[in-house]
Amino acid sequence: MDLRIFTEPQQGATYDTLLAVAKATEDLGFDAFFRSDHYLRMGSGDGLPGPTDAWLTLAGLARETKRIRLGTLMTAGTFRLPGVLAIQVAQVDQMSGGRVELGLGTGWFEEEHKAYGIPFPKEKFSRLEEQLEIVTGLWATELGKTFDFHGTHYDLTDSPALPKPAQKKIPVLVGGHGATRTPRLAAQYADEFNIPFASVEDSERQFGRVRAAAEEAGRNGDDLTYSNALVVCVGRDEAEVARRAAAIGREADELRLNGLAGSPSEVVDKIGRYAEIGARRIYLQILDLDDLDHLELISSQVQSQLS
């Protein structure tokens, strides 16, 4: 089971804070540092000092880390044109020496679009499908050849399809709860399917849909990696669990029900339940980015048991 650190910097974080978390992620033996792609805080609070851009952040971290994978859950399709996104991600992959992964979704948070003047189209899913075809198609185009695409939303003519990533193939993540279209897109374009903040039962159901869609598309369902994103709150004792829950505005019992919370042994046991239904990777949503002791505890008493 791979454990990856997943951050939500729109809630208020500087680049230096994210760098400290990324370096701790690397030093403590976690597999990857991922971040959300949002420009506006969710919930109460002032969100200070403000948002950071996902791909600018990952470009910086690409030069300041050496081992960990770097990526997004999920890049919002509404934020970037697909041709530009392909260039950005390929460049960051080169900067990292081939450690980048791209999670790409529709974009859903309408308020952040209004706040920063970003168009929020109604037909987001059909746009995402074209974006996935374009981004993966540009990367796959052979050197010396050009890429053309003529769709409903995007039109590319004689693209040199440059630059190329350092990796032969950048892993692409597709995710979500949709019962029909999401599994179909994952089956067609994804190397990994991720379901966020779902129970074991709902995850098993959705993984089954994706496997079935993959088989229907002529792929082996086991060709995809299946993963979950879950909020995490671990403590050495009940008081520490409660303190960490309060720091992120949650209750310990609620987090036990809807995430990974409690003692290290409780969290290991629950991760085991996700492993039993096919999850091979967990993105641990860390909401208090100043609590690096939390990461150390998870590394020493949770991750060590899983490995």
PDB file of C-alpha atoms in Angstrom:
ATOM      1  CA  MET A   1       0.000   0.000   0.000  1.00  0.00           C
ATOM      2  CA  ASP A   2       1.464   3.340  -1.077  1.00  0.00           C
ATOM      3  CA  LEU A   3       0.793   6.263   1.230  1.00  0.00           C
ATOM      4  CA  ARG A   4       0.821   9.683  -0.372  1.00  0.00           C
ATOM      5  CA  ILE A   5       0.491  13.097   1.249  1.00  0.00           C
ATOM      6  CA  PHE A   6      -2.349  15.216  -0.152  1.00  0.00           C
ATOM      7  CA  THR A   7      -2.646  18.921   0.730  1.00  0.00           C
ATOM      8  CA  GLU A   8      -5.342  21.581   0.305  1.00  0.00           C
ATOM      9  CA  PRO A   9      -3.347  24.843   0.082  1.00  0.00           C
ATOM     10  CA  GLN A  10      -6.366  26.969  -0.890  1.00  0.00           C
ATOM     11  CA  GLN A  11      -7.264  26.877   2.797  1.00  0.00           C
ATOM     12  CA  GLY A  12      -4.266  29.143   3.456  1.00  0.00           C
ATOM     13  CA  ALA A  13      -0.615  28.248   2.907  1.00  0.00           C
ATOM     14  CA  THR A  14       2.555  29.806   1.562  1.00  0.00           C
ATOM     15  CA  TYR A  15       4.941  28.113  -0.825  1.00  0.00           C
ATOM     16  CA  ASP A  16       7.437  27.819   2.041  1.00  0.00           C
ATOM     17  CA  THR A  17       4.869  25.918   4.102  1.00  0.00           C
ATOM     18  CA  LEU A  18       4.228  23.555   1.212  1.00  0.00           C
ATOM     19  CA  LEU A  19       7.959  23.104   0.717  1.00  0.00           C
ATOM     20  CA  ALA A  20       8.356  22.107   4.369  1.00  0.00           C
ATOM     21  CA  VAL A  21       5.566  19.537   4.003  1.00  0.00           C
ATOM     22  CA  ALA A  22       7.039  18.207   0.742  1.00  0.00           C
ATOM     23  CA  LYS A  23      10.489  17.831   2.287  1.00  0.00           C
ATOM     24  CA  ALA A  24       8.981  16.040   5.286  1.00  0.00           C
ATOM     25  CA  THR A  25       7.073  13.822   2.857  1.00  0.00           C
ATOM     26  CA  GLU A  26      10.345  12.864   1.212  1.00  0.00           C
ATOM     27  CA  ASP A  27      12.391  12.504   4.405  1.00  0.00           C
ATOM     28  CA  LEU A  28       9.762  10.353   6.115  1.00  0.00           C
ATOM     29  CA  GLY A  29       9.509   7.836   3.288  1.00  0.00           C
ATOM     30  CA  PHE A  30       6.099   8.653   1.837  1.00  0.00           C
ATOM     31  CA  ASP A  31       5.576   7.908  -1.846  1.00  0.00           C
ATOM     32  CA  ALA A  32       4.385  11.280  -3.138  1.00  0.00           C
ATOM     33  CA  PHE A  33       3.287  14.852  -2.469  1.00  0.00           C
ATOM     34  CA  PHE A  34       0.036  15.857  -4.155  1.00  0.00           C
ATOM     35  CA  ARG A  35      -2.013  19.009  -3.891  1.00  0.00           C
ATOM     36  CA  SER A  36      -5.432  20.277  -4.862  1.00  0.00           C
ATOM     37  CA  ASP A  37      -5.948  22.815  -7.635  1.00  0.00           C
ATOM     38  CA  HIS A  38      -8.162  25.542  -6.171  1.00  0.00           C
ATOM     39  CA  TYR A  39      -8.018  29.313  -5.887  1.00  0.00           C
ATOM     40  CA  LEU A  40     -10.552  29.963  -3.117  1.00  0.00           C
ATOM     41  CA  ARG A  41     -10.875  28.778   0.468  1.00  0.00           C
ATOM     42  CA  MET A  42     -13.784  26.486   1.275  1.00  0.00           C
ATOM     43  CA  GLY A  43     -15.696  26.930   4.508  1.00  0.00           C
ATOM     44  CA  SER A  44     -15.107  29.542   7.202  1.00  0.00           C
ATOM     45  CA  GLY A  45     -11.928  31.505   7.794  1.00  0.00           C
ATOM     46  CA  ASP A  46      -9.982  34.175   5.957  1.00  0.00           C
ATOM     47  CA  GLY A  47      -7.807  31.900   3.828  1.00  0.00           C
ATOM     48  CA  LEU A  48      -4.705  33.979   4.523  1.00  0.00           C
ATOM     49  CA  PRO A  49      -2.184  34.401   3.023  1.00  0.00           C
ATOM     50  CA  GLY A  50      -4.166  33.379  -0.068  1.00  0.00           C
ATOM     51  CA  PRO A  51      -3.984  30.668  -2.715  1.00  0.00           C
ATOM     52  CA  THR A  52      -0.977  29.277  -4.522  1.00  0.00           C
ATOM     53  CA  ASP A  53      -1.041  27.960  -8.076  1.00  0.00           C
ATOM     54  CA  ALA A  54      -0.787  24.176  -8.326  1.00  0.00           C
ATOM     55  CA  TRP A  55       1.630  23.880 -11.236  1.00  0.00           C
ATOM     56  CA  LEU A  56       3.811  26.795 -10.147  1.00  0.00           C
ATOM     57  CA  THR A  57       4.101  25.090  -6.763  1.00  0.00           C
ATOM     58  CA  LEU A  58       4.970  21.730  -8.291  1.00  0.00           C
ATOM     59  CA  ALA A  59       7.562  23.350 -10.553  1.00  0.00           C
ATOM     60  CA  GLY A  60       9.306  24.749  -7.490  1.00  0.00           C
ATOM     61  CA  LEU A  61       9.087  21.458  -5.624  1.00  0.00           C
ATOM     62  CA  ALA A  62      10.442  19.630  -8.664  1.00  0.00           C
ATOM     63  CA  ARG A  63      13.761  21.412  -8.137  1.00  0.00           C
ATOM     64  CA  GLU A  64      13.774  21.117  -4.343  1.00  0.00           C
ATOM     65  CA  THR A  65      12.978  17.409  -3.945  1.00  0.00           C
ATOM     66  CA  LYS A  66      14.715  14.342  -5.331  1.00  0.00           C
ATOM     67  CA  ARG A  67      12.598  11.209  -4.877  1.00  0.00           C
ATOM     68  CA  ILE A  68       8.898  11.757  -4.286  1.00  0.00           C
ATOM     69  CA  ARG A  69       6.283  11.766  -7.013  1.00  0.00           C
ATOM     70  CA  LEU A  70       4.498  15.093  -7.550  1.00  0.00           C
ATOM     71  CA  GLY A  71       0.980  15.669  -8.810  1.00  0.00           C
ATOM     72  CA  THR A  72      -2.531  17.052  -8.555  1.00  0.00           C
ATOM     73  CA  LEU A  73      -5.848  15.805  -7.245  1.00  0.00           C
ATOM     74  CA  MET A  74      -7.283  17.151  -9.457  1.00  0.00           C
ATOM     75  CA  THR A  75      -6.191  19.843 -11.901  1.00  0.00           C
ATOM     76  CA  ALA A  76      -9.349  21.737 -12.864  1.00  0.00           C
ATOM     77  CA  GLY A  77     -10.069  21.466 -16.562  1.00  0.00           C
ATOM     78  CA  THR A  78     -11.663  24.897 -16.466  1.00  0.00           C
ATOM     79  CA  PHE A  79      -8.419  26.608 -15.412  1.00  0.00           C
ATOM     80  CA  ARG A  80      -6.166  25.843 -18.379  1.00  0.00           C
ATOM     81  CA  LEU A  81      -6.373  25.238 -22.099  1.00  0.00           C
ATOM     82  CA  PRO A  82      -5.366  21.618 -22.775  1.00  0.00           C
ATOM     83  CA  GLY A  83      -2.481  22.496 -25.101  1.00  0.00           C
ATOM     84  CA  VAL A  84      -1.027  24.866 -22.521  1.00  0.00           C
ATOM     85  CA  LEU A  85      -1.548  22.308 -19.748  1.00  0.00           C
ATOM     86  CA  ALA A  86       0.334  19.677 -21.762  1.00  0.00           C
ATOM     87  CA  ILE A  87       3.290  22.071 -22.053  1.00  0.00           C
ATOM     88  CA  GLN A  88       3.206  22.983 -18.344  1.00  0.00           C
ATOM     89  CA  VAL A  89       3.063  19.409 -17.099  1.00  0.00           C
ATOM     90  CA  ALA A  90       5.735  18.194 -19.538  1.00  0.00           C
ATOM     91  CA  GLN A  91       8.049  21.001 -18.414  1.00  0.00           C
ATOM     92  CA  VAL A  92       7.550  20.229 -14.722  1.00  0.00           C
ATOM     93  CA  ASP A  93       8.170  16.563 -15.498  1.00  0.00           C
ATOM     94  CA  GLN A  94      11.486  17.520 -17.091  1.00  0.00           C
ATOM     95  CA  MET A  95      12.327  19.736 -14.110  1.00  0.00           C
ATOM     96  CA  SER A  96      11.675  16.844 -11.721  1.00  0.00           C
ATOM     97  CA  GLY A  97      13.570  14.237 -13.701  1.00  0.00           C
ATOM     98  CA  GLY A  98      10.396  12.324 -14.513  1.00  0.00           C
ATOM     99  CA  ARG A  99       8.396  12.331 -11.251  1.00  0.00           C
ATOM    100  CA  VAL A 100       5.139  14.022 -12.266  1.00  0.00           C
ATOM    101  CA  GLU A 101       1.599  12.650 -12.419  1.00  0.00           C
ATOM    102  CA  LEU A 102      -1.468  14.466 -13.727  1.00  0.00           C
ATOM    103  CA  GLY A 103      -4.858  14.199 -12.104  1.00  0.00           C
ATOM    104  CA  LEU A 104      -7.364  15.946 -14.349  1.00  0.00           C
ATOM    105  CA  GLY A 105     -11.007  16.678 -13.562  1.00  0.00           C
ATOM    106  CA  THR A 106     -13.815  18.890 -14.763  1.00  0.00           C
ATOM    107  CA  GLY A 107     -13.536  21.683 -12.187  1.00  0.00           C
ATOM    108  CA  TRP A 108     -16.597  22.109  -9.994  1.00  0.00           C
ATOM    109  CA  PHE A 109     -16.263  25.003  -7.508  1.00  0.00           C
ATOM    110  CA  GLU A 110     -18.244  27.762  -9.181  1.00  0.00           C
ATOM    111  CA  GLU A 111     -17.494  30.410  -6.525  1.00  0.00           C
ATOM    112  CA  GLU A 112     -13.750  30.381  -7.230  1.00  0.00           C
ATOM    113  CA  HIS A 113     -14.442  30.904 -10.914  1.00  0.00           C
ATOM    114  CA  LYS A 114     -16.589  33.935 -10.109  1.00  0.00           C
ATOM    115  CA  ALA A 115     -13.983  35.254  -7.677  1.00  0.00           C
ATOM    116  CA  TYR A 116     -11.166  35.232 -10.239  1.00  0.00           C
ATOM    117  CA  GLY A 117     -13.039  35.792 -13.503  1.00  0.00           C
ATOM    118  CA  ILE A 118     -12.613  32.240 -14.806  1.00  0.00           C
ATOM    119  CA  PRO A 119     -15.327  31.027 -17.204  1.00  0.00           C
ATOM    120  CA  PHE A 120     -17.481  28.257 -15.748  1.00  0.00           C
ATOM    121  CA  PRO A 121     -19.035  26.450 -18.725  1.00  0.00           C
ATOM    122  CA  LYS A 122     -22.085  24.227 -18.415  1.00  0.00           C
ATOM    123  CA  GLU A 123     -20.697  21.449 -20.616  1.00  0.00           C
ATOM    124  CA  LYS A 124     -17.729  20.608 -18.392  1.00  0.00           C
ATOM    125  CA  PHE A 125     -17.682  16.836 -18.839  1.00  0.00           C
ATOM    126  CA  SER A 126     -17.535  16.859 -22.620  1.00  0.00           C
ATOM    127  CA  ARG A 127     -14.728  19.406 -22.340  1.00  0.00           C
ATOM    128  CA  LEU A 128     -12.846  17.111 -19.972  1.00  0.00           C
ATOM    129  CA  GLU A 129     -13.099  14.256 -22.447  1.00  0.00           C
ATOM    130  CA  GLU A 130     -11.576  16.406 -25.179  1.00  0.00           C
ATOM    131  CA  GLN A 131      -8.905  17.697 -22.797  1.00  0.00           C
ATOM    132  CA  LEU A 132      -7.815  14.176 -21.915  1.00  0.00           C
ATOM    133  CA  GLU A 133      -7.610  13.209 -25.571  1.00  0.00           C
ATOM    134  CA  ILE A 134      -5.594  16.319 -26.408  1.00  0.00           C
ATOM    135  CA  VAL A 135      -3.131  16.197 -23.516  1.00  0.00           C
ATOM    136  CA  THR A 136      -2.389  12.498 -23.890  1.00  0.00           C
ATOM    137  CA  GLY A 137      -2.341  12.813 -27.669  1.00  0.00           C
ATOM    138  CA  LEU A 138       0.195  15.631 -27.635  1.00  0.00           C
ATOM    139  CA  TRP A 139       2.534  13.674 -25.367  1.00  0.00           C
ATOM    140  CA  ALA A 140       2.178  10.507 -27.465  1.00  0.00           C
ATOM    141  CA  THR A 141       2.880  12.180 -30.821  1.00  0.00           C
ATOM    142  CA  GLU A 142       6.193  11.017 -32.261  1.00  0.00           C
ATOM    143  CA  LEU A 143       8.997  13.528 -32.630  1.00  0.00           C
ATOM    144  CA  GLY A 144       8.938  15.108 -36.050  1.00  0.00           C
ATOM    145  CA  LYS A 145       5.206  14.527 -36.470  1.00  0.00           C
ATOM    146  CA  THR A 146       2.340  16.904 -35.752  1.00  0.00           C
ATOM    147  CA  PHE A 147      -0.886  16.589 -33.808  1.00  0.00           C
ATOM    148  CA  ASP A 148      -4.323  17.686 -35.002  1.00  0.00           C
ATOM    149  CA  PHE A 149      -7.590  17.685 -33.127  1.00  0.00           C
ATOM    150  CA  HIS A 150     -10.936  19.068 -34.236  1.00  0.00           C
ATOM    151  CA  GLY A 151     -13.556  18.775 -31.530  1.00  0.00           C
ATOM    152  CA  THR A 152     -16.593  20.606 -30.250  1.00  0.00           C
ATOM    153  CA  HIS A 153     -14.650  22.711 -27.747  1.00  0.00           C
ATOM    154  CA  TYR A 154     -11.034  22.734 -28.943  1.00  0.00           C
ATOM    155  CA  ASP A 155      -9.299  22.880 -32.300  1.00  0.00           C
ATOM    156  CA  LEU A 156      -5.589  22.166 -32.793  1.00  0.00           C
ATOM    157  CA  THR A 157      -3.886  22.268 -36.192  1.00  0.00           C
ATOM    158  CA  ASP A 158      -0.309  21.217 -37.005  1.00  0.00           C
ATOM    159  CA  SER A 159       0.844  21.249 -33.383  1.00  0.00           C
ATOM    160  CA  PRO A 160       4.504  20.210 -33.067  1.00  0.00           C
ATOM    161  CA  ALA A 161       3.406  18.516 -29.822  1.00  0.00           C
ATOM    162  CA  LEU A 162       6.389  19.798 -27.892  1.00  0.00           C
ATOM    163  CA  PRO A 163       7.931  19.676 -25.348  1.00  0.00           C
ATOM    164  CA  LYS A 164       8.006  16.010 -24.451  1.00  0.00           C
ATOM    165  CA  PRO A 165       7.954  14.842 -20.825  1.00  0.00           C
ATOM    166  CA  ALA A 166      10.970  13.153 -19.269  1.00  0.00           C
ATOM    167  CA  GLN A 167       8.867  10.043 -18.677  1.00  0.00           C
ATOM    168  CA  LYS A 168       7.875   7.890 -21.589  1.00  0.00           C
ATOM    169  CA  LYS A 169       4.322   8.180 -20.279  1.00  0.00           C
ATOM    170  CA  ILE A 170       3.135  10.537 -17.565  1.00  0.00           C
ATOM    171  CA  PRO A 171       0.620   8.691 -15.373  1.00  0.00           C
ATOM    172  CA  VAL A 172      -2.878  10.154 -15.728  1.00  0.00           C
ATOM    173  CA  LEU A 173      -5.412  10.011 -12.900  1.00  0.00           C
ATOM    174  CA  VAL A 174      -9.168  10.213 -13.396  1.00  0.00           C
ATOM    175  CA  GLY A 175     -11.513  10.101 -10.443  1.00  0.00           C
ATOM    176  CA  GLY A 176     -14.928  10.724  -9.008  1.00  0.00           C
ATOM    177  CA  HIS A 177     -18.233   9.196  -7.993  1.00  0.00           C
ATOM    178  CA  GLY A 178     -20.070   9.231 -11.335  1.00  0.00           C
ATOM    179  CA  ALA A 179     -21.616   5.867 -12.149  1.00  0.00           C
ATOM    180  CA  THR A 180     -21.337   5.828 -15.945  1.00  0.00           C
ATOM    181  CA  ARG A 181     -19.323   8.534 -17.681  1.00  0.00           C
ATOM    182  CA  THR A 182     -16.512   8.689 -15.114  1.00  0.00           C
ATOM    183  CA  PRO A 183     -15.691   4.947 -15.316  1.00  0.00           C
ATOM    184  CA  ARG A 184     -15.788   5.167 -19.115  1.00  0.00           C
ATOM    185  CA  LEU A 185     -13.290   8.050 -19.160  1.00  0.00           C
ATOM    186  CA  ALA A 186     -11.044   6.249 -16.680  1.00  0.00           C
ATOM    187  CA  ALA A 187     -11.119   3.108 -18.791  1.00  0.00           C
ATOM    188  CA  GLN A 188     -10.122   5.061 -21.880  1.00  0.00           C
ATOM    189  CA  TYR A 189      -7.470   7.451 -20.556  1.00  0.00           C
ATOM    190  CA  ALA A 190      -6.412   6.708 -16.975  1.00  0.00           C
ATOM    191  CA  ASP A 191      -3.514   4.842 -15.457  1.00  0.00           C
ATOM    192  CA  GLU A 192      -5.071   5.311 -12.028  1.00  0.00           C
ATOM    193  CA  PHE A 193      -8.626   5.697 -10.783  1.00  0.00           C
ATOM    194  CA  ASN A 194      -9.143   7.669  -7.588  1.00  0.00           C
ATOM    195  CA  ILE A 195     -12.287   7.990  -5.523  1.00  0.00           C
ATOM    196  CA  PRO A 196     -12.285  10.822  -2.968  1.00  0.00           C
ATOM    197  CA  PHE A 197     -13.770  10.648   0.514  1.00  0.00           C
ATOM    198  CA  ALA A 198     -15.783   7.475   0.009  1.00  0.00           C
ATOM    199  CA  SER A 199     -16.654   4.590   2.306  1.00  0.00           C
ATOM    200  CA  VAL A 200     -15.236   1.124   1.779  1.00  0.00           C
ATOM    201  CA  GLU A 201     -18.598   0.005   0.405  1.00  0.00           C
ATOM    202  CA  ASP A 202     -18.946   2.901  -2.048  1.00  0.00           C
ATOM    203  CA  SER A 203     -15.324   2.503  -3.117  1.00  0.00           C
ATOM    204  CA  GLU A 204     -15.802  -1.194  -3.850  1.00  0.00           C
ATOM    205  CA  ARG A 205     -18.871  -0.428  -5.940  1.00  0.00           C
ATOM    206  CA  GLN A 206     -17.103   2.282  -7.938  1.00  0.00           C
ATOM    207  CA  PHE A 207     -13.940   0.229  -8.447  1.00  0.00           C
ATOM    208  CA  GLY A 208     -16.179  -2.507  -9.858  1.00  0.00           C
ATOM    209  CA  ARG A 209     -17.729  -0.096 -12.328  1.00  0.00           C
ATOM    210  CA  VAL A 210     -14.301   1.035 -13.494  1.00  0.00           C
ATOM    211  CA  ARG A 211     -13.090  -2.545 -13.880  1.00  0.00           C
ATOM    212  CA  ALA A 212     -16.165  -3.395 -15.933  1.00  0.00           C
ATOM    213  CA  ALA A 213     -15.689  -0.318 -18.128  1.00  0.00           C
ATOM    214  CA  ALA A 214     -12.041  -1.231 -18.656  1.00  0.00           C
ATOM    215  CA  GLU A 215     -12.946  -4.764 -19.720  1.00  0.00           C
ATOM    216  CA  GLU A 216     -15.592  -3.399 -22.086  1.00  0.00           C
ATOM    217  CA  ALA A 217     -12.947  -1.098 -23.595  1.00  0.00           C
ATOM    218  CA  GLY A 218     -10.621  -4.035 -24.176  1.00  0.00           C
ATOM    219  CA  ARG A 219      -8.335  -3.414 -21.196  1.00  0.00           C
ATOM    220  CA  ASN A 220      -7.534  -5.643 -18.279  1.00  0.00           C
ATOM    221  CA  GLY A 221      -9.205  -4.133 -15.232  1.00  0.00           C
ATOM    222  CA  ASP A 222      -6.028  -4.771 -13.257  1.00  0.00           C
ATOM    223  CA  ASP A 223      -4.083  -2.475 -15.593  1.00  0.00           C
ATOM    224  CA  LEU A 224      -5.372   0.470 -13.556  1.00  0.00           C
ATOM    225  CA  THR A 225      -4.226   1.403 -10.061  1.00  0.00           C
ATOM    226  CA  TYR A 226      -7.160   1.962  -7.698  1.00  0.00           C
ATOM    227  CA  SER A 227      -6.814   4.558  -4.967  1.00  0.00           C
ATOM    228  CA  ASN A 228      -8.678   6.516  -2.290  1.00  0.00           C
ATOM    229  CA  ALA A 229      -8.280  10.011  -0.912  1.00  0.00           C
ATOM    230  CA  LEU A 230      -9.206  10.228   2.770  1.00  0.00           C
ATOM    231  CA  VAL A 231      -8.782  12.809   5.507  1.00  0.00           C
ATOM    232  CA  VAL A 232      -6.373  11.596   8.181  1.00  0.00           C
ATOM    233  CA  CYS A 233      -6.175  12.377  11.900  1.00  0.00           C
ATOM    234  CA  VAL A 234      -3.919  10.142  13.970  1.00  0.00           C
ATOM    235  CA  GLY A 235      -2.974  10.483  17.631  1.00  0.00           C
ATOM    236  CA  ARG A 236      -0.888   8.598  20.160  1.00  0.00           C
ATOM    237  CA  ASP A 237      -3.839   8.777  22.541  1.00  0.00           C
ATOM    238  CA  GLU A 238      -7.443   9.978  22.483  1.00  0.00           C
ATOM    239  CA  ALA A 239      -6.525  13.479  23.665  1.00  0.00           C
ATOM    240  CA  GLU A 240      -4.112  13.903  20.743  1.00  0.00           C
ATOM    241  CA  VAL A 241      -6.726  12.661  18.278  1.00  0.00           C
ATOM    242  CA  ALA A 242      -9.246  15.158  19.671  1.00  0.00           C
ATOM    243  CA  ARG A 243      -6.705  17.995  19.553  1.00  0.00           C
ATOM    244  CA  ARG A 244      -5.849  17.301  15.922  1.00  0.00           C
ATOM    245  CA  ALA A 245      -9.518  16.986  14.994  1.00  0.00           C
ATOM    246  CA  ALA A 246     -10.320  20.328  16.650  1.00  0.00           C
ATOM    247  CA  ALA A 247      -7.415  21.991  14.824  1.00  0.00           C
ATOM    248  CA  ILE A 248      -9.123  21.259  11.494  1.00  0.00           C
ATOM    249  CA  GLY A 249     -12.634  22.043  12.720  1.00  0.00           C
ATOM    250  CA  ARG A 250     -13.840  18.443  12.899  1.00  0.00           C
ATOM    251  CA  GLU A 251     -14.938  15.930  15.537  1.00  0.00           C
ATOM    252  CA  ALA A 252     -12.954  12.784  16.217  1.00  0.00           C
ATOM    253  CA  ASP A 253     -15.939  10.432  15.956  1.00  0.00           C
ATOM    254  CA  GLU A 254     -17.025  11.973  12.657  1.00  0.00           C
ATOM    255  CA  LEU A 255     -13.514  11.585  11.287  1.00  0.00           C
ATOM    256  CA  ARG A 256     -13.441   7.952  12.374  1.00  0.00           C
ATOM    257  CA  LEU A 257     -16.609   7.396  10.366  1.00  0.00           C
ATOM    258  CA  ASN A 258     -15.688   9.395   7.269  1.00  0.00           C
ATOM    259  CA  GLY A 259     -11.899   9.208   7.165  1.00  0.00           C
ATOM    260  CA  LEU A 260      -8.851   7.641   8.757  1.00  0.00           C
ATOM    261  CA  ALA A 261      -8.818   8.676  12.399  1.00  0.00           C
ATOM    262  CA  GLY A 262      -7.845   7.358  15.777  1.00  0.00           C
ATOM    263  CA  SER A 263      -4.829   5.504  17.056  1.00  0.00           C
ATOM    264  CA  PRO A 264      -2.207   4.171  14.641  1.00  0.00           C
ATOM    265  CA  SER A 265      -3.632   0.650  14.992  1.00  0.00           C
ATOM    266  CA  GLU A 266      -7.163   1.875  14.232  1.00  0.00           C
ATOM    267  CA  VAL A 267      -5.947   3.617  11.090  1.00  0.00           C
ATOM    268  CA  VAL A 268      -3.916   0.598   9.973  1.00  0.00           C
ATOM    269  CA  ASP A 269      -6.967  -1.622  10.394  1.00  0.00           C
ATOM    270  CA  LYS A 270      -9.179   0.684   8.350  1.00  0.00           C
ATOM    271  CA  ILE A 271      -6.590   1.023   5.583  1.00  0.00           C
ATOM    272  CA  GLY A 272      -6.579  -2.765   5.534  1.00  0.00           C
ATOM    273  CA  ARG A 273     -10.295  -2.738   4.739  1.00  0.00           C
ATOM    274  CA  TYR A 274      -9.638  -0.538   1.712  1.00  0.00           C
ATOM    275  CA  ALA A 275      -6.810  -2.833   0.649  1.00  0.00           C
ATOM    276  CA  GLU A 276      -9.182  -5.809   0.757  1.00  0.00           C
ATOM    277  CA  ILE A 277     -11.452  -4.230  -1.890  1.00  0.00           C
ATOM    278  CA  GLY A 278      -8.575  -3.415  -4.251  1.00  0.00           C
ATOM    279  CA  ALA A 279      -7.157  -0.063  -3.180  1.00  0.00           C
ATOM    280  CA  ARG A 280      -3.401   0.010  -3.683  1.00  0.00           C
ATOM    281  CA  ARG A 281      -2.765   3.649  -2.817  1.00  0.00           C
ATOM    282  CA  ILE A 282      -4.125   6.061  -0.206  1.00  0.00           C
ATOM    283  CA  TYR A 283      -3.863   9.850  -0.472  1.00  0.00           C
ATOM    284  CA  LEU A 284      -3.791  11.119   3.099  1.00  0.00           C
ATOM    285  CA  GLN A 285      -5.501  14.511   3.181  1.00  0.00           C
ATOM    286  CA  ILE A 286      -3.467  16.665   5.572  1.00  0.00           C
ATOM    287  CA  LEU A 287      -5.353  19.807   6.566  1.00  0.00           C
ATOM    288  CA  ASP A 288      -3.073  21.209   9.293  1.00  0.00           C
ATOM    289  CA  LEU A 289       0.078  21.879   7.290  1.00  0.00           C
ATOM    290  CA  ASP A 290       1.999  23.214  10.289  1.00  0.00           C
ATOM    291  CA  ASP A 291       1.735  19.945  12.224  1.00  0.00           C
ATOM    292  CA  LEU A 292       4.754  18.076  10.856  1.00  0.00           C
ATOM    293  CA  ASP A 293       4.768  15.856  13.956  1.00  0.00           C
ATOM    294  CA  HIS A 294       1.554  14.373  12.559  1.00  0.00           C
ATOM    295  CA  LEU A 295       3.453  13.225   9.459  1.00  0.00           C
ATOM    296  CA  GLU A 296       6.226  11.761  11.600  1.00  0.00           C
ATOM    297  CA  LEU A 297       3.707   9.782  13.650  1.00  0.00           C
ATOM    298  CA  ILE A 298       1.983   8.424  10.533  1.00  0.00           C
ATOM    299  CA  SER A 299       5.347   7.456   9.063  1.00  0.00           C
ATOM    300  CA  SER A 300       6.681   5.723  12.155  1.00  0.00           C
ATOM    301  CA  GLN A 301       3.522   4.013  13.421  1.00  0.00           C
ATOM    302  CA  VAL A 302       1.177   3.628  10.430  1.00  0.00           C
ATOM    303  CA  GLN A 303       3.301   3.398   7.315  1.00  0.00           C
ATOM    304  CA  SER A 304       5.817   1.148   9.047  1.00  0.00           C
ATOM    305  CA  GLN A 305       3.101  -1.417   9.795  1.00  0.00           C
ATOM    306  CA  LEU A 306       1.794  -1.381   6.221  1.00  0.00           C
ATOM    307  CA  SER A 307       5.198  -2.046   4.736  1.00  0.00           C
TER     308      SER A 307
END
